[in-house]
Amino acid sequence: MPSIEGYVTYPLGDALIIRAKSGFTAEGLQNNPKYDFCRMNASEFGRVSRMCKHIRMLLQEVLPTTNKLAVVNAFTKKMRSLLVYDTVHEKGARTLASALNNKEGQEALLGYDFNPDRAFGLNYAIEDQQLIVQVKNNTKSKLQTIGLRLLVLDVNLETGEGALQVGNWHFEKPDTLALCYAIPEVKETGGTLFYLLEVQAFSLEEASYVPAKEPKGLLIFKIVAA
């Protein structure tokens, strides 16, 4: 195969491909100023990915179990998009803790559902420390019962340490116009509070409520920064 200084040659089918050498090396990526932007992105993405994993581990008992990869990727993408609300640090050093300390950052995350394929339409509002919810069945199946419960995730967005408080299920009929629940008070916290609403279809079997197959919803409806 012919060799041309400054170029790489290789066969592709019946053709001979000639390309200029890029000069891209691992050492260059670490030290060359022209890769500063790549290094900043990689640094921020790494921090966001690790924090998202911490949060998912804290939520592992309540996260949707269908299409787990889509849940992981969508959440990481959403959280990374929040870094623009960190007005304290320069690009490359931005953090989720600073982004979610910003009111605009919180508002950008409100209403986020961990399961985009949930079987329900959800509308909610907060009035006088009450969560008002409207649930609409998006499936063709005749659901007997909808279960709703409130959760509070208390997580330190610097260390990833945290705890999840899970409320009791409230069982309601589908398509009820308005449901009202008291929002839990958390007086002592070690981090940022994420208030979540879990919605799951149930069927009544032998006097017991059994989760149905329809995909559930798990959305963030309130955030209180550390």
Short mmCIF file of C-alpha atoms in Angstrom, two decimals:
data_model
loop_
_atom_site.label_atom_id
_atom_site.label_comp_id
_atom_site.label_asym_id
_atom_site.label_seq_id
_atom_site.Cartn_x
_atom_site.Cartn_y
_atom_site.Cartn_z
CA MET A 1 0.00 0.00 0.00
CA PRO A 2 1.50 3.40 -0.91
CA SER A 3 2.62 5.77 1.84
CA ILE A 4 2.20 9.54 1.53
CA GLU A 5 3.70 11.85 4.13
CA GLY A 6 1.00 13.62 6.11
CA TYR A 7 -1.75 11.30 4.88
CA VAL A 8 -3.29 7.95 5.82
CA THR A 9 -4.17 5.52 3.04
CA TYR A 10 -6.37 2.45 3.31
CA PRO A 11 -8.48 0.28 0.99
CA LEU A 12 -12.26 0.50 1.07
CA GLY A 13 -13.83 -2.05 -1.25
CA ASP A 14 -12.26 -1.55 -4.65
CA ALA A 15 -11.16 2.00 -3.86
CA LEU A 16 -8.09 3.44 -2.15
CA ILE A 17 -8.98 6.09 0.44
CA ILE A 18 -6.53 8.92 1.21
CA ARG A 19 -7.14 11.12 4.27
CA ALA A 20 -5.06 13.77 5.97
CA LYS A 21 -3.72 12.77 9.37
CA SER A 22 -5.73 14.40 12.13
CA GLY A 23 -2.95 14.57 14.68
CA PHE A 24 -5.48 13.57 17.35
CA THR A 25 -3.82 11.73 20.28
CA ALA A 26 -4.73 10.97 23.88
CA GLU A 27 -1.92 13.25 25.06
CA GLY A 28 -3.15 16.03 22.80
CA LEU A 29 -6.67 15.69 24.15
CA GLN A 30 -5.35 16.17 27.67
CA ASN A 31 -2.97 19.06 27.01
CA ASN A 32 -3.56 20.75 23.66
CA PRO A 33 -5.38 24.12 24.05
CA LYS A 34 -7.47 23.46 20.94
CA TYR A 35 -9.24 20.66 22.82
CA ASP A 36 -10.18 22.85 25.80
CA PHE A 37 -13.86 22.77 24.82
CA CYS A 38 -13.83 18.95 24.59
CA ARG A 39 -12.21 18.68 28.02
CA MET A 40 -14.76 21.03 29.58
CA ASN A 41 -17.66 19.07 28.11
CA ALA A 42 -16.17 15.76 29.20
CA SER A 43 -15.59 17.02 32.74
CA GLU A 44 -19.14 18.32 33.14
CA PHE A 45 -20.70 15.27 31.52
CA GLY A 46 -18.77 12.99 33.88
CA ARG A 47 -19.97 14.84 36.97
CA VAL A 48 -23.58 14.93 35.78
CA SER A 49 -23.54 11.23 34.87
CA ARG A 50 -22.20 10.25 38.28
CA MET A 51 -24.79 12.36 40.09
CA CYS A 52 -27.60 10.94 37.94
CA LYS A 53 -26.45 7.45 38.89
CA HIS A 54 -26.55 8.37 42.59
CA ILE A 55 -30.09 9.68 42.18
CA ARG A 56 -31.22 6.60 40.24
CA MET A 57 -29.80 4.34 42.94
CA LEU A 58 -31.78 6.24 45.58
CA LEU A 59 -34.90 5.86 43.43
CA GLN A 60 -34.26 2.30 42.27
CA GLU A 61 -37.26 0.85 44.13
CA VAL A 62 -39.73 3.21 42.43
CA LEU A 63 -38.22 3.90 38.98
CA PRO A 64 -40.02 2.46 35.93
CA THR A 65 -38.75 -1.03 35.13
CA THR A 66 -39.62 -1.01 31.42
CA ASN A 67 -37.09 0.33 28.90
CA LYS A 68 -34.47 1.07 31.58
CA LEU A 69 -31.87 2.36 29.09
CA ALA A 70 -34.27 4.99 27.80
CA VAL A 71 -34.97 6.09 31.39
CA VAL A 72 -31.23 6.42 32.09
CA ASN A 73 -30.38 8.29 28.88
CA ALA A 74 -33.34 10.68 29.04
CA PHE A 75 -32.63 11.60 32.67
CA THR A 76 -28.93 12.22 32.06
CA LYS A 77 -29.70 14.36 29.00
CA LYS A 78 -32.25 16.40 30.95
CA MET A 79 -29.97 16.98 33.93
CA ARG A 80 -27.05 17.96 31.70
CA SER A 81 -29.25 20.56 29.99
CA LEU A 82 -29.74 22.25 33.39
CA LEU A 83 -26.08 23.30 33.63
CA VAL A 84 -26.85 26.47 31.67
CA TYR A 85 -28.57 27.70 34.85
CA ASP A 86 -25.34 27.56 36.86
CA THR A 87 -24.40 31.25 36.89
CA VAL A 88 -21.67 30.81 39.52
CA HIS A 89 -19.07 28.64 37.80
CA GLU A 90 -17.37 28.91 34.43
CA LYS A 91 -18.03 26.36 31.70
CA GLY A 92 -16.23 23.16 32.55
CA ALA A 93 -16.80 23.60 36.29
CA ARG A 94 -20.59 23.97 36.34
CA THR A 95 -22.55 21.75 38.74
CA LEU A 96 -26.11 20.55 39.22
CA ALA A 97 -26.06 21.87 42.78
CA SER A 98 -25.53 25.43 41.54
CA ALA A 99 -27.94 25.01 38.62
CA LEU A 100 -30.76 23.83 40.90
CA ASN A 101 -30.06 26.58 43.39
CA ASN A 102 -31.30 28.85 40.63
CA LYS A 103 -35.07 29.31 40.42
CA GLU A 104 -35.00 29.04 36.63
CA GLY A 105 -33.08 25.77 36.88
CA GLN A 106 -35.73 24.36 39.21
CA GLU A 107 -38.55 25.45 36.92
CA ALA A 108 -36.85 23.75 33.96
CA LEU A 109 -36.99 20.41 35.82
CA LEU A 110 -40.51 20.66 37.21
CA GLY A 111 -42.91 18.27 35.53
CA TYR A 112 -40.09 15.96 34.41
CA ASP A 113 -41.34 12.37 34.18
CA PHE A 114 -38.86 9.51 34.51
CA ASN A 115 -41.07 7.46 32.19
CA PRO A 116 -42.01 9.18 28.90
CA ASP A 117 -44.13 6.12 28.01
CA ARG A 118 -46.43 6.34 31.02
CA ALA A 119 -50.00 5.24 30.50
CA PHE A 120 -51.55 8.38 31.98
CA GLY A 121 -52.04 12.01 31.17
CA LEU A 122 -51.13 14.07 34.23
CA ASN A 123 -51.99 17.65 35.10
CA TYR A 124 -51.07 19.14 38.46
CA ALA A 125 -50.99 22.39 40.40
CA ILE A 126 -49.87 23.43 43.88
CA GLU A 127 -52.17 25.57 46.01
CA ASP A 128 -51.78 26.27 49.75
CA GLN A 129 -49.39 23.36 50.31
CA GLN A 130 -51.80 21.03 48.54
CA LEU A 131 -51.05 19.05 45.38
CA ILE A 132 -54.02 19.05 43.04
CA VAL A 133 -53.86 16.28 40.43
CA GLN A 134 -55.91 15.29 37.41
CA VAL A 135 -55.18 11.86 35.93
CA LYS A 136 -56.46 10.80 32.52
CA ASN A 137 -56.18 7.26 31.22
CA ASN A 138 -54.31 7.21 27.89
CA THR A 139 -54.82 3.48 27.30
CA LYS A 140 -57.73 1.63 25.73
CA SER A 141 -57.90 -0.81 28.61
CA LYS A 142 -60.55 -0.33 31.29
CA LEU A 143 -58.55 0.37 34.39
CA GLN A 144 -60.29 -0.32 37.68
CA THR A 145 -58.12 1.77 39.97
CA ILE A 146 -55.36 4.37 39.85
CA GLY A 147 -52.86 4.46 42.70
CA LEU A 148 -51.05 7.68 43.62
CA ARG A 149 -48.43 8.30 46.26
CA LEU A 150 -46.09 11.15 47.16
CA LEU A 151 -42.35 10.71 47.66
CA VAL A 152 -39.58 13.03 48.82
CA LEU A 153 -35.99 12.50 47.73
CA ASP A 154 -33.50 14.32 49.95
CA VAL A 155 -30.13 14.29 48.17
CA ASN A 156 -26.84 16.14 48.55
CA LEU A 157 -25.99 17.18 44.98
CA GLU A 158 -22.31 17.50 45.85
CA THR A 159 -21.76 14.05 47.38
CA GLY A 160 -24.72 12.01 46.07
CA GLU A 161 -25.72 10.94 49.57
CA GLY A 162 -29.40 10.97 50.34
CA ALA A 163 -32.56 9.21 51.40
CA LEU A 164 -36.01 8.56 49.96
CA GLN A 165 -39.22 9.01 51.93
CA VAL A 166 -42.17 7.09 50.49
CA GLY A 167 -45.78 7.91 51.36
CA ASN A 168 -48.84 5.69 51.38
CA TRP A 169 -50.81 4.74 48.29
CA HIS A 170 -54.07 6.56 47.61
CA PHE A 171 -56.42 4.53 45.43
CA GLU A 172 -58.77 6.46 43.16
CA LYS A 173 -61.07 5.87 40.21
CA PRO A 174 -59.64 6.76 36.76
CA ASP A 175 -60.45 10.13 35.19
CA THR A 176 -61.44 11.77 38.46
CA LEU A 177 -61.58 15.51 37.79
CA ALA A 178 -59.46 16.73 40.71
CA LEU A 179 -57.59 14.93 43.47
CA CYS A 180 -56.07 16.83 46.38
CA TYR A 181 -53.19 15.69 48.62
CA ALA A 182 -51.24 17.38 51.40
CA ILE A 183 -47.59 17.93 50.47
CA PRO A 184 -45.28 16.39 53.11
CA GLU A 185 -43.21 18.75 55.25
CA VAL A 186 -39.51 18.02 55.62
CA LYS A 187 -38.05 20.16 58.42
CA GLU A 188 -34.51 18.79 58.53
CA THR A 189 -32.67 18.14 55.30
CA GLY A 190 -29.10 17.47 54.24
CA GLY A 191 -29.57 18.51 50.65
CA THR A 192 -31.96 19.37 47.85
CA LEU A 193 -35.52 18.07 48.13
CA PHE A 194 -37.22 16.55 45.09
CA TYR A 195 -40.95 16.01 45.58
CA LEU A 196 -42.26 13.25 43.32
CA LEU A 197 -45.65 11.91 42.34
CA GLU A 198 -45.90 8.20 41.48
CA VAL A 199 -48.93 7.05 39.48
CA GLN A 200 -49.64 3.37 38.88
CA ALA A 201 -52.59 1.38 37.52
CA PHE A 202 -53.96 -1.33 39.81
CA SER A 203 -56.51 -4.10 39.52
CA LEU A 204 -58.50 -5.49 42.43
CA GLU A 205 -57.90 -9.21 42.83
CA GLU A 206 -59.24 -11.17 45.80
CA ALA A 207 -59.62 -8.01 47.90
CA SER A 208 -56.04 -6.92 47.17
CA TYR A 209 -54.70 -4.23 44.84
CA VAL A 210 -52.27 -5.64 42.28
CA PRO A 211 -50.13 -3.40 40.00
CA ALA A 212 -51.28 -3.58 36.37
CA LYS A 213 -48.99 -3.88 33.33
CA GLU A 214 -49.57 -0.34 32.07
CA PRO A 215 -46.42 1.84 32.33
CA LYS A 216 -46.48 4.01 35.44
CA GLY A 217 -45.53 7.65 35.84
CA LEU A 218 -43.00 9.18 38.23
CA LEU A 219 -42.69 12.95 37.93
CA ILE A 220 -41.02 15.79 39.82
CA PHE A 221 -43.57 18.39 40.94
CA LYS A 222 -41.63 20.48 43.47
CA ILE A 223 -37.96 21.26 44.25
CA VAL A 224 -36.54 22.90 47.37
CA ALA A 225 -32.84 23.79 47.05
CA ALA A 226 -30.38 23.08 49.84
#
